Coordinates of C-alpha atoms in Angstrom, one line a residue:
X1 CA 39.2 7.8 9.3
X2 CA 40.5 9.0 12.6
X3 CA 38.7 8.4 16.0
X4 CA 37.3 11.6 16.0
X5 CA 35.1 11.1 13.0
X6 CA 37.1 13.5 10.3
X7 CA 38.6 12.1 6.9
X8 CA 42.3 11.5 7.8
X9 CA 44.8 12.0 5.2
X10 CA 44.5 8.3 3.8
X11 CA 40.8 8.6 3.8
X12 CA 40.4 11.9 2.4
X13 CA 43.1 11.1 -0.6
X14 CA 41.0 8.1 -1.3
X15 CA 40.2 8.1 -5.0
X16 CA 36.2 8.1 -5.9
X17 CA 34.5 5.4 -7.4
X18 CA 35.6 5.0 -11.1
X19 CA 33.3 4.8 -14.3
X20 CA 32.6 1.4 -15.8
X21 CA 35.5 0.7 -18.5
X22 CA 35.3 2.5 -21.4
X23 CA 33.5 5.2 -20.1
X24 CA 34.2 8.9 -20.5
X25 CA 33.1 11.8 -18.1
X26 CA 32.8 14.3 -20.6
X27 CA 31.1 18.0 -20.1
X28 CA 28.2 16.8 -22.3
X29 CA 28.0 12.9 -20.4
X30 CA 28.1 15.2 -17.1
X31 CA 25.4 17.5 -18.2
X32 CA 23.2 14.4 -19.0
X33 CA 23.8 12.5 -15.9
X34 CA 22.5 15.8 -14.1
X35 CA 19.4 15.7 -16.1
X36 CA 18.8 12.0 -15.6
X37 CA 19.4 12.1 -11.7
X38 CA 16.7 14.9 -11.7
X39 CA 13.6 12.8 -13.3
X40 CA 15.1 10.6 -10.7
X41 CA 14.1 12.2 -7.7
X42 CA 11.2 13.8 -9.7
X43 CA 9.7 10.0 -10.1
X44 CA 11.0 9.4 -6.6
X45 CA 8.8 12.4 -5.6
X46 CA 5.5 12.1 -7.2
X47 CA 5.4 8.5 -5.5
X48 CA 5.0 10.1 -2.1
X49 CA 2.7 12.6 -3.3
X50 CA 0.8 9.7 -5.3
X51 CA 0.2 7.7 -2.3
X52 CA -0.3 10.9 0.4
X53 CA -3.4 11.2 -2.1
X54 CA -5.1 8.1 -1.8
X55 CA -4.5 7.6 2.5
X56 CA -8.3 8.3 3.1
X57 CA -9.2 5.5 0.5
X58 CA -6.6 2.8 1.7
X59 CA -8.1 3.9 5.3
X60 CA -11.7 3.1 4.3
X61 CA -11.5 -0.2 2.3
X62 CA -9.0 -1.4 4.9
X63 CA -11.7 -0.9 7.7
X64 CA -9.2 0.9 10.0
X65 CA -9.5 3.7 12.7
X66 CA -8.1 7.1 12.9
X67 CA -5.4 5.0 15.7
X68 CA -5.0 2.0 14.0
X69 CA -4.0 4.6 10.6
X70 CA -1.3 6.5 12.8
X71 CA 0.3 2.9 14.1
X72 CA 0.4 1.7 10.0
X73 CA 1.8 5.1 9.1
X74 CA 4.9 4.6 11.0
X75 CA 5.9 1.3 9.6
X76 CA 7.5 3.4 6.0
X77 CA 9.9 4.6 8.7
X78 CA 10.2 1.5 10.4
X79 CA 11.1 0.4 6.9
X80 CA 13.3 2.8 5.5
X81 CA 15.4 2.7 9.4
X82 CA 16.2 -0.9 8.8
X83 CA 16.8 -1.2 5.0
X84 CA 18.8 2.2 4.2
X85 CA 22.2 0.6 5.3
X86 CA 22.1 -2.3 2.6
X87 CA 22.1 0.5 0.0
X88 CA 26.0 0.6 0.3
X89 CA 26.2 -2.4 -0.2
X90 CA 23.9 -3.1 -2.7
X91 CA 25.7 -0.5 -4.8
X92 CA 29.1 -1.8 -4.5
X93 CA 28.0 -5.2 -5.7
X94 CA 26.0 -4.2 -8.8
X95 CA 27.4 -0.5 -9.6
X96 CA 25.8 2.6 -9.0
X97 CA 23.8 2.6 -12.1
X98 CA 22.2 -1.1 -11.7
X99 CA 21.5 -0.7 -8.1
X100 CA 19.6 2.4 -8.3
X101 CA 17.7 1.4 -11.3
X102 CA 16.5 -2.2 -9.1
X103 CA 15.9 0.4 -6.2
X104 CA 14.0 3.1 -8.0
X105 CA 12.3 0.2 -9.8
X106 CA 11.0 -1.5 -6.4
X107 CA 10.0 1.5 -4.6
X108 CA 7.7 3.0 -7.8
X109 CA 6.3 -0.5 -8.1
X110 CA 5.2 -0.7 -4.5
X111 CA 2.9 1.9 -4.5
X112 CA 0.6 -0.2 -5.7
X113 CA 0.2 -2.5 -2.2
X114 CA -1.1 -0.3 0.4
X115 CA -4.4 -0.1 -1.8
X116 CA -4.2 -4.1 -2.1
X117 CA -4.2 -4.1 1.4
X118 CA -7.4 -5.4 2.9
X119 CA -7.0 -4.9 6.9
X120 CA -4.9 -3.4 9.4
X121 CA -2.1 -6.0 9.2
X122 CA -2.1 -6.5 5.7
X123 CA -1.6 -2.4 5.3
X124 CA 1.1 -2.4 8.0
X125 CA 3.4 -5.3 6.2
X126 CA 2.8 -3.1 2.5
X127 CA 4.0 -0.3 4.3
X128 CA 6.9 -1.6 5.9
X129 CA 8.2 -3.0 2.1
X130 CA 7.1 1.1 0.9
X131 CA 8.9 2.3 3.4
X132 CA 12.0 -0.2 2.9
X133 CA 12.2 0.4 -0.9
X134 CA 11.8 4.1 -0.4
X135 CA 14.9 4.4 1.8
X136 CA 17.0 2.4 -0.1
X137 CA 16.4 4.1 -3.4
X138 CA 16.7 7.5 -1.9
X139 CA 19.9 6.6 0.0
X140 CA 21.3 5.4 -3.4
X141 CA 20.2 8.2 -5.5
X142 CA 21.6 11.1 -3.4
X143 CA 24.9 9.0 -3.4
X144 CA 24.9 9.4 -7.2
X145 CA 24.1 13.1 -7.0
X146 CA 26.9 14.0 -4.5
X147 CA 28.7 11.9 -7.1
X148 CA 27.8 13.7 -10.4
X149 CA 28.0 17.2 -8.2
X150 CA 31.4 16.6 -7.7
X151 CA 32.8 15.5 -10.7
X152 CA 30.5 19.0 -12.3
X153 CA 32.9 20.8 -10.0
X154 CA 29.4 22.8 -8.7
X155 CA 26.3 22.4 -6.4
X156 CA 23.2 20.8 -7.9
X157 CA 21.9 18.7 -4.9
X158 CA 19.8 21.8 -3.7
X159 CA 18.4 21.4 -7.7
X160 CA 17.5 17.9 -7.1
X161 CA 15.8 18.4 -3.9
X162 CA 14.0 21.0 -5.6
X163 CA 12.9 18.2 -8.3
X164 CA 11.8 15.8 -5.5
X165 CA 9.4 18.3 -4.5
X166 CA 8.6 19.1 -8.0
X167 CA 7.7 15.1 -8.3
X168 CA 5.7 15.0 -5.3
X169 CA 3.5 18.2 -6.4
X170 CA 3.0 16.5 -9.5
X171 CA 1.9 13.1 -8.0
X172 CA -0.4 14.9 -5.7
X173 CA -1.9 16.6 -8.5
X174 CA -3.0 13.7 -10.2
X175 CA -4.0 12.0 -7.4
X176 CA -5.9 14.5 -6.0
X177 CA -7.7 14.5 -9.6
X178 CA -8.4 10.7 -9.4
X179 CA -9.9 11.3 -6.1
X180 CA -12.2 14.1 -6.9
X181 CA -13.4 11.8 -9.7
X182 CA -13.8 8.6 -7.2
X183 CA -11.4 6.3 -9.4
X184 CA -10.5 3.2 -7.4
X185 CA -7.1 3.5 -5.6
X186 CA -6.2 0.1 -7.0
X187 CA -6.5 1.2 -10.2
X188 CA -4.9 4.7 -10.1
X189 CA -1.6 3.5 -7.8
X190 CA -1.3 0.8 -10.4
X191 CA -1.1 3.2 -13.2
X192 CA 0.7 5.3 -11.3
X193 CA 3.3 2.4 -10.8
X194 CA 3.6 1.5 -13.9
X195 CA 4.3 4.7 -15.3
X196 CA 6.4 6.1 -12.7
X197 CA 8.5 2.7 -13.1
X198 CA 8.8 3.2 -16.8
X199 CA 10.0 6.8 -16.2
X200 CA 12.4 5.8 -13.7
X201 CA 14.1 3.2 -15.9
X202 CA 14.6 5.9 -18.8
X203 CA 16.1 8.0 -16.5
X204 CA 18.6 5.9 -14.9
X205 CA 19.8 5.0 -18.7
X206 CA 21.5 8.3 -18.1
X207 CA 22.8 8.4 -14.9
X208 CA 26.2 8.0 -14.0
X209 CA 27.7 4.1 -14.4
X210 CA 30.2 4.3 -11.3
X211 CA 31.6 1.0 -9.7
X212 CA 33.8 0.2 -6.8
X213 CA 37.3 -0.9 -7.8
X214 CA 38.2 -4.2 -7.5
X215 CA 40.3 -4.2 -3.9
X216 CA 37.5 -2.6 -2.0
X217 CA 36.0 -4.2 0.6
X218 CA 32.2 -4.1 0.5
X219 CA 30.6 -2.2 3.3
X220 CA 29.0 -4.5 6.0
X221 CA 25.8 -5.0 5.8
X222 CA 25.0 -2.9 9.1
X223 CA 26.9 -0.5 10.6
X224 CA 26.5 2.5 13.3
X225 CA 26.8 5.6 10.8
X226 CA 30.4 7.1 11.2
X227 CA 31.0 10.0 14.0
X228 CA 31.3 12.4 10.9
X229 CA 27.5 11.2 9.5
X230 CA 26.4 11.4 13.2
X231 CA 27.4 15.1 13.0
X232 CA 26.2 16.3 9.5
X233 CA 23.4 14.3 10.6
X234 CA 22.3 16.6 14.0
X235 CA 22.4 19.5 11.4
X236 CA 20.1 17.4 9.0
X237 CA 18.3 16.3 12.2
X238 CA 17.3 20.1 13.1
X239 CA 16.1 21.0 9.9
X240 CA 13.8 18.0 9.6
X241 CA 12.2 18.4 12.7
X242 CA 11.7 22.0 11.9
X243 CA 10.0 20.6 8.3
X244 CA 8.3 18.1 9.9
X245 CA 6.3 19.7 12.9
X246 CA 5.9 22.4 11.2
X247 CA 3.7 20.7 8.2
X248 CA 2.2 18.7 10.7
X249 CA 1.3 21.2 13.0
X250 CA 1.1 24.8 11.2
X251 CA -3.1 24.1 10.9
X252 CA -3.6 23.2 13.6
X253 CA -1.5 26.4 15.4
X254 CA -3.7 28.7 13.1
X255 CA -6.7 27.2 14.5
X256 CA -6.5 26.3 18.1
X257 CA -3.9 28.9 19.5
X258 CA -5.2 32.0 17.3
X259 CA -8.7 31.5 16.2
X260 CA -8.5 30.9 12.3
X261 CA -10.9 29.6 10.4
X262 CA -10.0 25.9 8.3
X263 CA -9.5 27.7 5.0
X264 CA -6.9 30.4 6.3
X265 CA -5.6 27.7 8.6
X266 CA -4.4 25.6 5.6
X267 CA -2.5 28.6 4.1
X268 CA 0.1 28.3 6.3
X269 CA 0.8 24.8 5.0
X270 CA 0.4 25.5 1.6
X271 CA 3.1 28.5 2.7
X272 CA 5.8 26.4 3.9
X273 CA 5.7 23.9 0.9
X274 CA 5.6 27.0 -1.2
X275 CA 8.6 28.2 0.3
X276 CA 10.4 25.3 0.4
X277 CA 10.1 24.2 -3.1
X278 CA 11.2 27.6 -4.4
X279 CA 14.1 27.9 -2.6
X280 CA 15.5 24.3 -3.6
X281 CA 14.8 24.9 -7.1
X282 CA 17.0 28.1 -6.8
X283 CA 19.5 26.9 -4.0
X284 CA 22.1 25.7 -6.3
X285 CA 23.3 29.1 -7.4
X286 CA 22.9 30.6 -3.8
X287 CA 25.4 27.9 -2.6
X288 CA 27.6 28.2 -5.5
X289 CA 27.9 32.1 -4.8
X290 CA 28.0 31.9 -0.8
X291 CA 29.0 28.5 -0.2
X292 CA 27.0 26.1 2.7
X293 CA 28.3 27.6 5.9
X294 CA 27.2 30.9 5.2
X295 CA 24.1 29.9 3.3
X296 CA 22.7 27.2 6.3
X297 CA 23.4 29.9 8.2
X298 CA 21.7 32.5 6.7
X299 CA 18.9 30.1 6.7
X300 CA 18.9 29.3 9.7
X301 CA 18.8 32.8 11.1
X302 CA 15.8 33.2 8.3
X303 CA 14.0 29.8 10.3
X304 CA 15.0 31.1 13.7
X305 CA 13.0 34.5 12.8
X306 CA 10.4 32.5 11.1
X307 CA 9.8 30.4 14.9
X308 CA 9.7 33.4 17.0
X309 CA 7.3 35.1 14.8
X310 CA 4.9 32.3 15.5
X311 CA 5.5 32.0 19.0
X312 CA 4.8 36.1 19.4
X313 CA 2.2 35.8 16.5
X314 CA -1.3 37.8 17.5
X315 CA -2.6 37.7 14.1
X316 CA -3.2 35.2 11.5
X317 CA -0.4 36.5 9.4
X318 CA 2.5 37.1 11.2
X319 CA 2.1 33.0 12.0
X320 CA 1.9 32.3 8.0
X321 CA 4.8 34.8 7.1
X322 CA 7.0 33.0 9.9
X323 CA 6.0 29.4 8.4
X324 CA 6.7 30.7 5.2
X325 CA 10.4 31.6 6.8
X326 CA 10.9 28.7 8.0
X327 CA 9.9 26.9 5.2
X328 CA 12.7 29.3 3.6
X329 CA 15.6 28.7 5.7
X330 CA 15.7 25.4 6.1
X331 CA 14.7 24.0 2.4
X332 CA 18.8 23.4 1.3
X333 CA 19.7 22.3 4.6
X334 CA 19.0 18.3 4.1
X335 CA 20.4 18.5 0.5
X336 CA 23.8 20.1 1.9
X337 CA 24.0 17.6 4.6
X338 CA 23.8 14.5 1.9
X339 CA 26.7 16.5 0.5
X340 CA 28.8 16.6 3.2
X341 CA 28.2 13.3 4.1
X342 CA 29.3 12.2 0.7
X343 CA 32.6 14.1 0.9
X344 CA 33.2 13.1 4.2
X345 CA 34.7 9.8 4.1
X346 CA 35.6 6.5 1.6
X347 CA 32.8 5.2 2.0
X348 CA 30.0 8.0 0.9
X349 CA 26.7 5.5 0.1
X350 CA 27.4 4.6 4.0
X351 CA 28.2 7.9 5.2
X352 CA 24.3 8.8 3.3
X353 CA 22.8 6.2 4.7
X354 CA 23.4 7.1 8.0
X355 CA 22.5 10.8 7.6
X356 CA 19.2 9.4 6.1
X357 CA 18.9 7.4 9.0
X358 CA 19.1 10.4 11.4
X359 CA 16.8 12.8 9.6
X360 CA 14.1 9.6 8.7
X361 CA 14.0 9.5 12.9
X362 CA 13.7 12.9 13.3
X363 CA 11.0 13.3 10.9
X364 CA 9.1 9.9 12.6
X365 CA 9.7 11.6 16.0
X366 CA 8.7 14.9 15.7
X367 CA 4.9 15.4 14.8
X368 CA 4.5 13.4 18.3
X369 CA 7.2 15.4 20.0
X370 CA 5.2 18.0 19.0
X371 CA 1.9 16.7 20.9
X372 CA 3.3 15.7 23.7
X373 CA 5.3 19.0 24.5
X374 CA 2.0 20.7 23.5
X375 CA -0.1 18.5 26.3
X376 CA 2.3 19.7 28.9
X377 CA 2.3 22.6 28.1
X378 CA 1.2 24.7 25.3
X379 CA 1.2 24.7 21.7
X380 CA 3.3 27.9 21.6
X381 CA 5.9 26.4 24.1
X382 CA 6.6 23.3 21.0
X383 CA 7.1 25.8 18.7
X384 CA 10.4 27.4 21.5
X385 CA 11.7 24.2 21.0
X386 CA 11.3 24.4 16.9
X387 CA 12.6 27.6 17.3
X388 CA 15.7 26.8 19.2
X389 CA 16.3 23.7 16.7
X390 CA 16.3 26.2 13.5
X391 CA 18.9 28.5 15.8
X392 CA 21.2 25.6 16.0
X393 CA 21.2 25.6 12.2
X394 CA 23.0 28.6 12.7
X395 CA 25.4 27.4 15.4
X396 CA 26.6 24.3 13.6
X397 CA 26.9 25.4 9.7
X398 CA 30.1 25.0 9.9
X399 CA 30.4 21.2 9.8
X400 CA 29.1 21.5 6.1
X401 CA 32.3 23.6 5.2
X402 CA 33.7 22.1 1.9
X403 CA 37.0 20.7 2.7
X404 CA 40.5 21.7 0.8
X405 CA 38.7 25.2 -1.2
X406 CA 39.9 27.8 1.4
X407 CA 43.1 27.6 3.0
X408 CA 42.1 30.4 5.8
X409 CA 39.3 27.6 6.6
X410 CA 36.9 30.5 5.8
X411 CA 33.6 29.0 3.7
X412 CA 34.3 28.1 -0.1
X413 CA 33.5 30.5 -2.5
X414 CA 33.9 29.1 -6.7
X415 CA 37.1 31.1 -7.8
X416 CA 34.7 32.4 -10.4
X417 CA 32.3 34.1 -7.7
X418 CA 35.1 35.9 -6.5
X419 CA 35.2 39.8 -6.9
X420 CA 38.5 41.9 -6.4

């Protein structure tokens, strides 16, 4: 890699991580290792939602404030910050496969300690090990997507996105069930381990066995993220914080700056995840037809529309339909940036990492971002800065360009797409 942060020819000619001997990456073995990486981020998924559940409980029987909550809640970040750069490494000394099966395996399994938890300290160290195993898994499971993506020859990490939210629906779901029916959070995040855990391990039987060859160095145990991450990342960064304040906030906008009552207010969440989740699911074929650039920036121009229509909204509606837009245009944005990232160098677990780094800050920083722009100011003027974020989506698509499929440098359409 240069000094400027792009593949040079050496790094971009360097050959991807092969299969474990003896195996064959056949159209059917493909097919199945898209499958498998799916449940994987679907299990990944329904842990979040499993745990987002049960928050009020783990609050109560671990005696804590609405203050002493928020400090907790940050430590999965704190976690996740420190612990996603050991995933390269992790991979390149037990295979692709084996790693992410430990991962996957640690992360389901610790949803059952934040309930275990029995005061403020105790809740804060679960968290930090959450957060930690979260990180780590997710870093090495979008590694092997970008890698089973590439060797399909088309997009599917929009797909698998889509399946994450699919998970965490699910998770919520049930949890939401166990709540209404006052089952112990002990009890239901220990279920909920165990069969997330068991799930997980079937899928990874599936996934793709890839291993570093023999003359690679391993990846140091921390590193800076390449320039090249740092730059996919601003994209992923923008999109995030978009995502971020706007779940956070969208109920609180309803309410306080136009007058809506709790039950409308909520819509506009409900909206956005909507939104979201729909357009992952179907994002694969959208990129395959239009290719990144043009589809980030299509949704970006869809967020950008969203954000002014909430900062000029004078009904109710007009601030749901532009959450609903934003939710919209930015859903395949993260998914395309762990893309890029992955093609963008040697080393792609690293180059992951360190785009999972950036948008894990951004979406740590911006519910508070939020608040504190809102204090000196207004609501409406944090939402000019969302606003202006989801407009740089547009601006800097073009650092998701897929390298070597257009020789004019245009965006990469699939030679099957193309019409004459």
């Amino acid at each position: 890699m240069d000094g400027t942060g792009v593949p040079d020819a050496a790094s971009a000619a360097a050959p991807p991580p092969e299969p474990a001997s003896g195996q064959r990456f056949t159209p059917a073995r493909l097919r199945r290792a898209r499958w498998s990486v799916a449940v994987v981020f679907l299990v990944h998924g329904s842990v979040a939602g499993s745990f987002a559940t049960r928050v009020p409980w783990i609050q109560d029987h671990a005696g804590i404030g609405a203050g002493q909550l928020g400090l907790a809640l940050a430590f999965p970040a704190i976690g996740a910050f420190l612990a996603m750069p050991l995933a390269g490494r992790i991979s390149h000394h037990l295979g692709a496969r084996t790693a992410l099966r430990l991962l996957l395996a640690l992360w389901t399994l610790s949803l059952a300690l934040p309930a275990l938890s029995p005061n403020l300290y105790g809740l804060c160290g679960a968290l930090l090990v959450y957060g930690a195993t979260s990180g780590t898994a997710d870093v090495a499971m979008n590694a092997l997507g970008v890698e089973t993506e590439n060797r399909l020859g088309k997009p599917i990490m929009s797909g698998l996105h889509g399946m994450w939210s699919v998970g965490a629906l699910l998770g919520s779901a049930a949890g939401t069930a166990a709540a209404h029916a006052a089952t112990d959070a002990r009890v239901h995040l220990a279920v909920a381990a165990l069969v997330s855990t068991t799930l997980g391990a079937l899928a990874c039987r599936g996934v793709l066995d890839l291993r570093s060859a023999a003359d690679e160095h391993p990846p140091p145990r921390f590193a800076l993220p390449p320039k090249s991450a740092l730059i996919i990342g601003a994209i992923g960064f923008c999109a995030v914080f978009a995502e971020g304040a706007s779940l956070d906030w969208s109920a609180v906008y309803l309410r306080d700056v136009l007058g809506t009552d709790p039950g409308l207010a909520a819509a506009s969440t409900t909206a956005l995840t909507c939104t979201m989740a729909v357009a992952r699911l179907a994002g694969d074929a959208v990129v395959a037809r239009f290719g990144p650039v043009r589809t980030v920036r299509a949704g970006g121009a869809l967020a950008t529309a969203g954000g002014l229509l909430i900062v000029l909204a004078r009904h109710p509606a007009m601030a749901v339909t532009g959450f609903a837009l934003i939710g919209l245009g930015i859903a395949v944005v993260v998914p395309l940036a762990f893309a890029a990232a992955g093609r963008s160098g040697p080393a792609p677990s690293q180059a992951i990492a360190g785009v999972a780094t950036i948008t894990y800050t951004s979406s740590l920083i911006a519910p508070s971002a939020i608040g504190s722009i809102a204090q000196a100011t207004s609501l409406t003027g944090s939402f000019v800065l969302v606003t202006a974020l989801a407009c740089g989506l547009v601006l800097g698509a073009g650092v998701l360009r897929v390298p070597g499929r257009d020789a004019a440098g245009r965006d990469a359409v699939p030679a099957g797409d193309l019409k004459p």
